[in-house]
Every structure is written in structure tokens, then in C-alpha cells.
């Protein structure tokens, strides 16, 4: 980890920026849905695009690596923490604007807006197209980054445009035609920080849209774990199969290491029973990989991103 004396000039400059809160050696477990993970050298909460531009320029000048952290789902942070800086978007990055154009609805939403909140807001207004995302536990920026999806649909189907900044603070805008999506990946330019996402939905009777959302809420509650912190699906589904089915068929549901457990309800979830370590989770992932490989000859690929010093 970087020594505080080395960080001081960087931290001092960051603390002069309006709309920025900077913390040193900030524990990251409180910012992740799994509730595990060590500290960040520098944790930077940014509330405006102007402040973000200044932060990125300073980090670039100091040569400091950084990563983004939204709601902390689909990530597993090492118990040793993260060197460099972690940027967390807040404030104006949670905004949402709706504009009707006949039967088409244009939505401009900040990268840190919660996915499920947006889904339910759209349903109440009678805007269709986002129902599949009900229950996805992340932010819009994170959902875009990984092309999140469920129930046969993905974010690429509703994306119109993406705005953000590059690593050195230069603004960038990508139209849908300039983007390439694949399963669980949006292939954004390396180092891009997404600030706003524009979506294209359609008008429909709000009762019908809300009904579909409620059906998916029920489906998730009956099939996915609740009551314990988790990071969502741990592995990508291999072609023509499901990671959860394979892990269950390998007899691993309920398997524990430390205070981490492969969910008894869904094999592709690992839950924190209270006091779990990131290393416990990682070892369960490796166990699942090894058993599925040995029994079925299939290599499971992680859906969660492992961050930090392992």
C-alpha cells in the first residue's frame, strides 16, 4: 500500500476541490454489496462533472491509478485492499430526466443512479423496455459497463448514447453505433469514466409494465438468495447452460469456507453469513471452477471482477 507521506501532496490537492470528499485508507467493505474487502489508499467521492474533471487531471498528473466503484455489486475486493484511488460518483450523477417523443421515451440518467430504482420509476410512468433489469443490484454505469442482463434481455437493447471522460479528463461521447456489446461486456474505451447514459424506451400502459415488473420481483425472490449480503451472479453462464445448474449438479450448494457459503437456494450466488473474508469467497469460486471442470469439462468464467492485491 502507498505510504501516507507519499499520498499527502495528492490528497492535499484533492481536498481543495469543491464537491469532492477525500478519505485515506477508507475501508471498502461498507461500499460493496458482499460487505467484504480491505481499504483503498485514497477514496474520492465526486458530486459534479466539473469536480470530476479536476480529479481526473490531478490523478493523471500524479500518475495515480484509479478504479470506479458504484454500488459495489459484481466486484470482489481483496482483503488487502486497493492501491491507488477509488472514485465513487454521487450528487448530480444520480439525476434522471425523461422526455417523450410520441411513443418513444428518451431517458438521460446519471451513472450512479440505482438500476432497480430507475426500473420502478419507468414502470410507474408507463415506460417499457427496462423490466428485465428489475432486481439488478448495481448502478446504471455498472450495468452499462458489464452489459448487465436477465430474462433474455440486456442493456445494449435500450442504450442510445453514453457520455463521460477519459483518464486525463478529456470529455468523450459515444453513440450506440460507435459501441460494441457482447455478453456481459460493453467494450468501453480503456480508462473511460461514464457519467451519463441515454436510454430509449417506449410508452405503454403503466398497469401492464408494473405487472411485468412485479412478476419478475416474485421470480427473483423465489429463486435467488435473500437475507445475506452477496454480489449477484458469480460466474457467467457458459454457452447453452447455466452456471448455477452446473454448480448444483457438482453437489456444491451450501458448501462453506469460513463465513462464506455457496447459496443453498442458487448455486451461482455466494453469500456472506457474517464476517466472511474476500479470500473465503475467492476460494469458494476456485472450488466451484475446479469441480465443474473435473465433472463436466466446462470452464466457468467469473462474472464478478476481482480487484486489488491478491
mmCIF file of C-alpha atoms in Angstrom:
data_model
loop_
_atom_site.group_PDB
_atom_site.id
_atom_site.type_symbol
_atom_site.label_atom_id
_atom_site.label_comp_id
_atom_site.label_asym_id
_atom_site.label_seq_id
_atom_site.Cartn_x
_atom_site.Cartn_y
_atom_site.Cartn_z
ATOM 1 C CA UNK A 1 0.000 0.000 0.000
ATOM 2 C CA UNK A 2 1.161 3.549 -0.647
ATOM 3 C CA UNK A 3 2.648 5.330 2.357
ATOM 4 C CA UNK A 4 0.646 8.276 3.732
ATOM 5 C CA UNK A 5 3.638 10.582 3.297
ATOM 6 C CA UNK A 6 3.666 9.766 -0.432
ATOM 7 C CA UNK A 7 -0.077 10.340 -0.697
ATOM 8 C CA UNK A 8 -0.121 13.649 1.146
ATOM 9 C CA UNK A 9 0.502 16.020 -1.825
ATOM 10 C CA UNK A 10 -2.158 14.251 -3.884
ATOM 11 C CA UNK A 11 -4.652 14.207 -1.031
ATOM 12 C CA UNK A 12 -3.985 17.862 -0.237
ATOM 13 C CA UNK A 13 -4.794 18.894 -3.796
ATOM 14 C CA UNK A 14 -7.934 16.744 -3.933
ATOM 15 C CA UNK A 15 -9.232 18.260 -0.707
ATOM 16 C CA UNK A 16 -9.133 21.726 -2.259
ATOM 17 C CA UNK A 17 -11.745 20.787 -4.881
ATOM 18 C CA UNK A 18 -15.334 21.817 -4.191
ATOM 19 C CA UNK A 19 -17.751 18.893 -4.490
ATOM 20 C CA UNK A 20 -15.121 16.292 -3.581
ATOM 21 C CA UNK A 21 -14.733 14.312 -0.354
ATOM 22 C CA UNK A 22 -11.413 12.529 0.048
ATOM 23 C CA UNK A 23 -10.613 9.827 2.595
ATOM 24 C CA UNK A 24 -7.343 7.978 3.200
ATOM 25 C CA UNK A 25 -7.237 4.221 3.957
ATOM 26 C CA UNK A 26 -11.015 4.050 3.689
ATOM 27 C CA UNK A 27 -12.452 0.526 4.311
ATOM 28 C CA UNK A 28 -14.277 -0.614 1.170
ATOM 29 C CA UNK A 29 -16.407 -3.386 2.695
ATOM 30 C CA UNK A 30 -19.064 -0.793 3.550
ATOM 31 C CA UNK A 31 -19.313 0.128 -0.159
ATOM 32 C CA UNK A 32 -19.714 -3.395 -1.559
ATOM 33 C CA UNK A 33 -22.871 -5.492 -1.685
ATOM 34 C CA UNK A 34 -20.945 -8.537 -0.393
ATOM 35 C CA UNK A 35 -19.690 -6.448 2.578
ATOM 36 C CA UNK A 36 -16.095 -7.656 2.209
ATOM 37 C CA UNK A 37 -12.857 -6.008 1.115
ATOM 38 C CA UNK A 38 -9.937 -4.080 2.519
ATOM 39 C CA UNK A 39 -9.141 -0.346 2.372
ATOM 40 C CA UNK A 40 -8.496 1.992 -0.540
ATOM 41 C CA UNK A 41 -5.346 4.104 -0.397
ATOM 42 C CA UNK A 42 -7.459 7.102 -1.417
ATOM 43 C CA UNK A 43 -11.266 7.111 -1.627
ATOM 44 C CA UNK A 44 -12.714 10.012 -3.636
ATOM 45 C CA UNK A 45 -16.429 10.810 -3.667
ATOM 46 C CA UNK A 46 -17.252 13.214 -6.503
ATOM 47 C CA UNK A 47 -20.514 15.160 -6.833
ATOM 48 C CA UNK A 48 -20.238 17.035 -10.146
ATOM 49 C CA UNK A 49 -18.795 16.770 -13.639
ATOM 50 C CA UNK A 50 -16.658 19.864 -13.060
ATOM 51 C CA UNK A 51 -15.175 18.326 -9.925
ATOM 52 C CA UNK A 52 -14.628 15.004 -11.700
ATOM 53 C CA UNK A 53 -12.668 16.704 -14.465
ATOM 54 C CA UNK A 54 -10.332 18.272 -11.913
ATOM 55 C CA UNK A 55 -9.939 14.991 -10.022
ATOM 56 C CA UNK A 56 -9.027 13.079 -13.179
ATOM 57 C CA UNK A 57 -6.482 15.696 -14.222
ATOM 58 C CA UNK A 58 -4.814 15.598 -10.815
ATOM 59 C CA UNK A 59 -4.704 11.791 -10.745
ATOM 60 C CA UNK A 60 -3.272 11.812 -14.273
ATOM 61 C CA UNK A 61 -0.589 14.339 -13.298
ATOM 62 C CA UNK A 62 0.427 12.287 -10.257
ATOM 63 C CA UNK A 63 0.370 9.049 -12.282
ATOM 64 C CA UNK A 64 -2.105 7.523 -9.829
ATOM 65 C CA UNK A 65 -4.103 4.516 -10.951
ATOM 66 C CA UNK A 66 -7.803 4.550 -10.137
ATOM 67 C CA UNK A 67 -10.917 2.439 -10.452
ATOM 68 C CA UNK A 68 -14.620 3.230 -10.183
ATOM 69 C CA UNK A 69 -16.912 1.824 -7.534
ATOM 70 C CA UNK A 70 -20.665 2.222 -7.763
ATOM 71 C CA UNK A 71 -22.933 0.121 -5.556
ATOM 72 C CA UNK A 72 -20.156 -2.443 -5.223
ATOM 73 C CA UNK A 73 -22.037 -5.354 -6.771
ATOM 74 C CA UNK A 74 -20.292 -7.726 -9.191
ATOM 75 C CA UNK A 75 -16.921 -6.931 -7.629
ATOM 76 C CA UNK A 76 -14.759 -8.787 -5.129
ATOM 77 C CA UNK A 77 -12.143 -6.601 -3.458
ATOM 78 C CA UNK A 78 -9.102 -8.193 -1.841
ATOM 79 C CA UNK A 79 -8.837 -8.230 1.944
ATOM 80 C CA UNK A 80 -5.588 -6.337 1.417
ATOM 81 C CA UNK A 81 -7.482 -3.524 -0.273
ATOM 82 C CA UNK A 82 -6.767 -1.429 -3.349
ATOM 83 C CA UNK A 83 -3.667 0.618 -4.079
ATOM 84 C CA UNK A 84 -4.152 3.915 -5.852
ATOM 85 C CA UNK A 85 -7.504 5.713 -5.839
ATOM 86 C CA UNK A 86 -11.142 4.670 -5.867
ATOM 87 C CA UNK A 87 -13.669 7.084 -7.392
ATOM 88 C CA UNK A 88 -17.271 6.987 -6.216
ATOM 89 C CA UNK A 89 -19.779 9.153 -8.116
ATOM 90 C CA UNK A 90 -22.565 10.843 -6.143
ATOM 91 C CA UNK A 91 -24.539 14.093 -6.185
ATOM 92 C CA UNK A 92 -25.552 15.140 -9.699
ATOM 93 C CA UNK A 93 -24.561 11.744 -11.078
ATOM 94 C CA UNK A 94 -27.831 10.341 -9.646
ATOM 95 C CA UNK A 95 -30.057 12.596 -11.751
ATOM 96 C CA UNK A 96 -32.660 11.355 -14.243
ATOM 97 C CA UNK A 97 -34.537 13.215 -16.989
ATOM 98 C CA UNK A 98 -37.482 11.870 -19.014
ATOM 99 C CA UNK A 99 -38.579 13.175 -22.418
ATOM 100 C CA UNK A 100 -41.455 11.824 -24.505
ATOM 101 C CA UNK A 101 -41.255 11.915 -28.292
ATOM 102 C CA UNK A 102 -44.529 10.394 -29.415
ATOM 103 C CA UNK A 103 -44.387 6.720 -28.490
ATOM 104 C CA UNK A 104 -40.640 6.882 -27.855
ATOM 105 C CA UNK A 105 -39.229 7.914 -24.462
ATOM 106 C CA UNK A 106 -35.712 9.336 -24.130
ATOM 107 C CA UNK A 107 -34.098 8.944 -20.712
ATOM 108 C CA UNK A 108 -30.936 10.714 -19.582
ATOM 109 C CA UNK A 109 -29.709 9.152 -16.358
ATOM 110 C CA UNK A 110 -26.606 9.644 -14.233
ATOM 111 C CA UNK A 111 -24.139 6.803 -13.909
ATOM 112 C CA UNK A 112 -24.662 6.414 -10.146
ATOM 113 C CA UNK A 113 -28.463 6.120 -10.311
ATOM 114 C CA UNK A 114 -29.626 2.732 -8.987
ATOM 115 C CA UNK A 115 -30.859 0.351 -11.666
ATOM 116 C CA UNK A 116 -33.839 -1.026 -9.750
ATOM 117 C CA UNK A 117 -34.978 2.475 -8.784
ATOM 118 C CA UNK A 118 -34.964 3.502 -12.462
ATOM 119 C CA UNK A 119 -36.869 0.353 -13.471
ATOM 120 C CA UNK A 120 -39.635 1.103 -10.987
ATOM 121 C CA UNK A 121 -39.783 4.805 -11.873
ATOM 122 C CA UNK A 122 -40.182 3.862 -15.545
ATOM 123 C CA UNK A 123 -42.928 1.353 -14.746
ATOM 124 C CA UNK A 124 -44.919 3.922 -12.769
ATOM 125 C CA UNK A 125 -44.732 6.330 -15.695
ATOM 126 C CA UNK A 126 -45.765 3.670 -18.204
ATOM 127 C CA UNK A 127 -42.381 3.432 -19.947
ATOM 128 C CA UNK A 128 -41.462 -0.060 -21.125
ATOM 129 C CA UNK A 129 -38.178 -1.724 -22.003
ATOM 130 C CA UNK A 130 -36.342 -1.890 -18.682
ATOM 131 C CA UNK A 131 -38.413 -4.527 -16.904
ATOM 132 C CA UNK A 132 -35.728 -7.202 -17.378
ATOM 133 C CA UNK A 133 -33.396 -5.183 -15.129
ATOM 134 C CA UNK A 134 -35.639 -5.390 -12.038
ATOM 135 C CA UNK A 135 -33.502 -6.590 -9.146
ATOM 136 C CA UNK A 136 -30.110 -5.941 -10.753
ATOM 137 C CA UNK A 137 -28.249 -4.651 -7.681
ATOM 138 C CA UNK A 138 -25.973 -2.075 -9.269
ATOM 139 C CA UNK A 139 -25.859 1.401 -10.772
ATOM 140 C CA UNK A 140 -26.610 2.404 -14.334
ATOM 141 C CA UNK A 141 -22.914 2.954 -15.002
ATOM 142 C CA UNK A 142 -22.026 -0.500 -13.745
ATOM 143 C CA UNK A 143 -24.883 -2.098 -15.668
ATOM 144 C CA UNK A 144 -23.677 -0.416 -18.848
ATOM 145 C CA UNK A 145 -20.060 -1.410 -18.217
ATOM 146 C CA UNK A 146 -20.900 -5.104 -17.953
ATOM 147 C CA UNK A 147 -23.901 -5.069 -20.304
ATOM 148 C CA UNK A 148 -25.984 -6.435 -17.459
ATOM 149 C CA UNK A 149 -28.972 -8.543 -18.346
ATOM 150 C CA UNK A 150 -31.550 -11.064 -17.265
ATOM 151 C CA UNK A 151 -34.592 -12.904 -18.569
ATOM 152 C CA UNK A 152 -33.469 -12.801 -22.179
ATOM 153 C CA UNK A 153 -32.582 -9.116 -22.465
ATOM 154 C CA UNK A 154 -29.547 -6.900 -21.902
ATOM 155 C CA UNK A 155 -28.748 -3.221 -21.535
ATOM 156 C CA UNK A 156 -27.464 -2.961 -25.089
ATOM 157 C CA UNK A 157 -31.092 -3.106 -26.272
ATOM 158 C CA UNK A 158 -32.003 0.206 -24.628
ATOM 159 C CA UNK A 159 -28.745 2.193 -24.947
ATOM 160 C CA UNK A 160 -28.796 5.304 -27.150
ATOM 161 C CA UNK A 161 -25.690 7.257 -26.110
ATOM 162 C CA UNK A 162 -23.022 7.385 -23.425
ATOM 163 C CA UNK A 163 -21.136 10.415 -22.067
ATOM 164 C CA UNK A 164 -18.077 10.501 -19.865
ATOM 165 C CA UNK A 165 -14.439 11.439 -19.503
ATOM 166 C CA UNK A 166 -11.209 9.747 -20.404
ATOM 167 C CA UNK A 167 -8.462 9.122 -17.880
ATOM 168 C CA UNK A 168 -6.819 12.548 -18.396
ATOM 169 C CA UNK A 169 -10.128 14.429 -18.024
ATOM 170 C CA UNK A 170 -10.997 14.809 -21.719
ATOM 171 C CA UNK A 171 -14.762 14.509 -22.441
ATOM 172 C CA UNK A 172 -15.978 11.674 -24.652
ATOM 173 C CA UNK A 173 -19.361 10.844 -26.191
ATOM 174 C CA UNK A 174 -20.250 7.518 -27.793
ATOM 175 C CA UNK A 175 -23.348 6.911 -29.896
ATOM 176 C CA UNK A 176 -24.934 3.469 -29.970
ATOM 177 C CA UNK A 177 -23.471 2.938 -33.449
ATOM 178 C CA UNK A 178 -19.975 3.523 -32.070
ATOM 179 C CA UNK A 179 -20.361 0.901 -29.354
ATOM 180 C CA UNK A 180 -19.907 -2.867 -29.472
ATOM 181 C CA UNK A 181 -21.707 -5.078 -26.957
ATOM 182 C CA UNK A 182 -21.172 -8.733 -26.215
ATOM 183 C CA UNK A 183 -22.334 -10.993 -23.403
ATOM 184 C CA UNK A 184 -21.537 -9.168 -20.138
ATOM 185 C CA UNK A 185 -19.238 -6.622 -21.774
ATOM 186 C CA UNK A 186 -19.730 -3.201 -23.388
ATOM 187 C CA UNK A 187 -16.105 -2.851 -24.565
ATOM 188 C CA UNK A 188 -15.836 0.776 -23.427
ATOM 189 C CA UNK A 189 -12.530 2.550 -24.158
ATOM 190 C CA UNK A 190 -9.922 1.728 -21.510
ATOM 191 C CA UNK A 191 -9.972 4.281 -18.719
ATOM 192 C CA UNK A 192 -13.334 5.803 -19.639
ATOM 193 C CA UNK A 193 -15.372 7.160 -16.714
ATOM 194 C CA UNK A 194 -19.079 7.056 -17.606
ATOM 195 C CA UNK A 195 -21.096 9.992 -16.245
ATOM 196 C CA UNK A 196 -24.396 9.881 -18.173
ATOM 197 C CA UNK A 197 -26.282 7.208 -20.074
ATOM 198 C CA UNK A 198 -29.096 7.898 -22.535
ATOM 199 C CA UNK A 199 -31.716 5.205 -22.954
ATOM 200 C CA UNK A 200 -34.518 4.659 -25.442
ATOM 201 C CA UNK A 201 -37.772 3.243 -24.033
ATOM 202 C CA UNK A 202 -41.344 3.146 -25.304
ATOM 203 C CA UNK A 203 -44.686 4.268 -23.953
ATOM 204 C CA UNK A 204 -47.094 1.589 -22.732
ATOM 205 C CA UNK A 205 -49.908 1.229 -20.229
ATOM 206 C CA UNK A 206 -48.380 1.633 -16.752
ATOM 207 C CA UNK A 207 -50.540 -1.165 -15.319
ATOM 208 C CA UNK A 208 -49.086 -3.641 -17.827
ATOM 209 C CA UNK A 209 -45.489 -2.513 -17.272
ATOM 210 C CA UNK A 210 -45.880 -2.586 -13.477
ATOM 211 C CA UNK A 211 -47.429 -6.036 -13.673
ATOM 212 C CA UNK A 212 -44.422 -7.402 -15.574
ATOM 213 C CA UNK A 213 -42.046 -5.842 -13.038
ATOM 214 C CA UNK A 214 -43.978 -7.413 -10.144
ATOM 215 C CA UNK A 215 -43.813 -10.818 -11.824
ATOM 216 C CA UNK A 216 -40.032 -10.557 -12.041
ATOM 217 C CA UNK A 217 -39.792 -9.388 -8.425
ATOM 218 C CA UNK A 218 -41.627 -12.563 -7.389
ATOM 219 C CA UNK A 219 -39.473 -14.717 -9.656
ATOM 220 C CA UNK A 220 -36.240 -13.313 -8.217
ATOM 221 C CA UNK A 221 -37.432 -13.681 -4.623
ATOM 222 C CA UNK A 222 -38.256 -17.345 -5.133
ATOM 223 C CA UNK A 223 -35.059 -18.245 -6.994
ATOM 224 C CA UNK A 224 -32.313 -16.042 -5.563
ATOM 225 C CA UNK A 225 -30.923 -15.749 -2.028
ATOM 226 C CA UNK A 226 -32.101 -13.035 0.318
ATOM 227 C CA UNK A 227 -31.174 -12.050 3.847
ATOM 228 C CA UNK A 228 -27.394 -12.274 3.370
ATOM 229 C CA UNK A 229 -25.025 -9.910 1.525
ATOM 230 C CA UNK A 230 -23.950 -11.130 -1.909
ATOM 231 C CA UNK A 231 -22.504 -9.797 -5.165
ATOM 232 C CA UNK A 232 -25.063 -11.230 -7.555
ATOM 233 C CA UNK A 233 -24.095 -13.940 -10.023
ATOM 234 C CA UNK A 234 -20.512 -15.055 -9.518
ATOM 235 C CA UNK A 235 -19.970 -16.749 -12.903
ATOM 236 C CA UNK A 236 -21.075 -16.125 -16.461
ATOM 237 C CA UNK A 237 -23.384 -18.712 -17.942
ATOM 238 C CA UNK A 238 -21.471 -20.935 -20.373
ATOM 239 C CA UNK A 239 -22.989 -21.306 -23.859
ATOM 240 C CA UNK A 240 -26.129 -23.435 -23.752
ATOM 241 C CA UNK A 241 -26.079 -23.950 -19.988
ATOM 242 C CA UNK A 242 -26.316 -22.220 -16.620
ATOM 243 C CA UNK A 243 -23.506 -21.797 -14.111
ATOM 244 C CA UNK A 244 -25.924 -22.271 -11.203
ATOM 245 C CA UNK A 245 -27.158 -25.613 -12.585
ATOM 246 C CA UNK A 246 -23.609 -26.876 -13.064
ATOM 247 C CA UNK A 247 -22.518 -25.875 -9.559
ATOM 248 C CA UNK A 248 -25.610 -27.517 -8.069
ATOM 249 C CA UNK A 249 -25.035 -30.666 -10.140
ATOM 250 C CA UNK A 250 -21.490 -30.765 -8.748
ATOM 251 C CA UNK A 251 -23.008 -31.004 -5.273
ATOM 252 C CA UNK A 252 -21.674 -27.681 -4.029
ATOM 253 C CA UNK A 253 -24.812 -25.841 -2.898
ATOM 254 C CA UNK A 254 -24.432 -24.991 0.791
ATOM 255 C CA UNK A 255 -20.650 -25.524 0.768
ATOM 256 C CA UNK A 256 -18.843 -23.182 3.197
ATOM 257 C CA UNK A 257 -15.355 -21.794 3.589
ATOM 258 C CA UNK A 258 -15.027 -19.589 6.638
ATOM 259 C CA UNK A 259 -18.157 -17.444 6.815
ATOM 260 C CA UNK A 260 -18.783 -17.519 3.054
ATOM 261 C CA UNK A 261 -21.230 -20.020 1.568
ATOM 262 C CA UNK A 262 -22.399 -21.118 -1.860
ATOM 263 C CA UNK A 263 -26.085 -20.288 -1.562
ATOM 264 C CA UNK A 264 -28.431 -23.139 -0.715
ATOM 265 C CA UNK A 265 -31.046 -21.505 -2.956
ATOM 266 C CA UNK A 266 -28.992 -20.722 -6.075
ATOM 267 C CA UNK A 267 -25.631 -22.272 -6.965
ATOM 268 C CA UNK A 268 -24.314 -19.197 -8.784
ATOM 269 C CA UNK A 269 -24.510 -16.998 -5.673
ATOM 270 C CA UNK A 270 -22.067 -16.834 -2.779
ATOM 271 C CA UNK A 271 -23.387 -15.235 0.409
ATOM 272 C CA UNK A 272 -21.679 -13.626 3.382
ATOM 273 C CA UNK A 273 -23.034 -15.316 6.508
ATOM 274 C CA UNK A 274 -21.469 -12.568 8.614
ATOM 275 C CA UNK A 275 -17.769 -11.872 8.974
ATOM 276 C CA UNK A 276 -16.697 -13.518 5.706
ATOM 277 C CA UNK A 277 -13.375 -12.598 4.119
ATOM 278 C CA UNK A 278 -12.758 -11.938 0.445
ATOM 279 C CA UNK A 279 -10.312 -14.845 0.427
ATOM 280 C CA UNK A 280 -13.090 -17.170 1.647
ATOM 281 C CA UNK A 281 -15.205 -16.099 -1.336
ATOM 282 C CA UNK A 282 -12.321 -16.481 -3.777
ATOM 283 C CA UNK A 283 -11.576 -19.990 -2.541
ATOM 284 C CA UNK A 284 -15.208 -20.998 -2.977
ATOM 285 C CA UNK A 285 -15.062 -19.667 -6.532
ATOM 286 C CA UNK A 286 -11.942 -21.720 -7.243
ATOM 287 C CA UNK A 287 -13.587 -24.796 -5.725
ATOM 288 C CA UNK A 288 -16.636 -24.353 -7.951
ATOM 289 C CA UNK A 289 -14.447 -23.895 -11.013
ATOM 290 C CA UNK A 290 -12.384 -26.985 -10.261
ATOM 291 C CA UNK A 291 -15.378 -29.243 -9.567
ATOM 292 C CA UNK A 292 -17.307 -28.132 -12.675
ATOM 293 C CA UNK A 293 -14.178 -28.548 -14.807
ATOM 294 C CA UNK A 294 -13.483 -32.028 -13.440
ATOM 295 C CA UNK A 295 -17.057 -33.312 -13.648
ATOM 296 C CA UNK A 296 -18.332 -31.668 -16.831
ATOM 297 C CA UNK A 297 -15.257 -30.419 -18.707
ATOM 298 C CA UNK A 298 -16.611 -26.864 -18.635
ATOM 299 C CA UNK A 299 -14.523 -23.852 -17.633
ATOM 300 C CA UNK A 300 -16.535 -21.331 -15.651
ATOM 301 C CA UNK A 301 -15.632 -17.697 -16.262
ATOM 302 C CA UNK A 302 -16.035 -15.181 -13.440
ATOM 303 C CA UNK A 303 -18.734 -12.550 -13.822
ATOM 304 C CA UNK A 304 -17.535 -10.641 -10.746
ATOM 305 C CA UNK A 305 -14.361 -8.589 -11.130
ATOM 306 C CA UNK A 306 -11.560 -9.357 -8.679
ATOM 307 C CA UNK A 307 -9.921 -6.092 -7.656
ATOM 308 C CA UNK A 308 -6.874 -5.369 -5.523
ATOM 309 C CA UNK A 309 -3.787 -7.222 -4.369
ATOM 310 C CA UNK A 310 -4.432 -10.973 -4.157
#
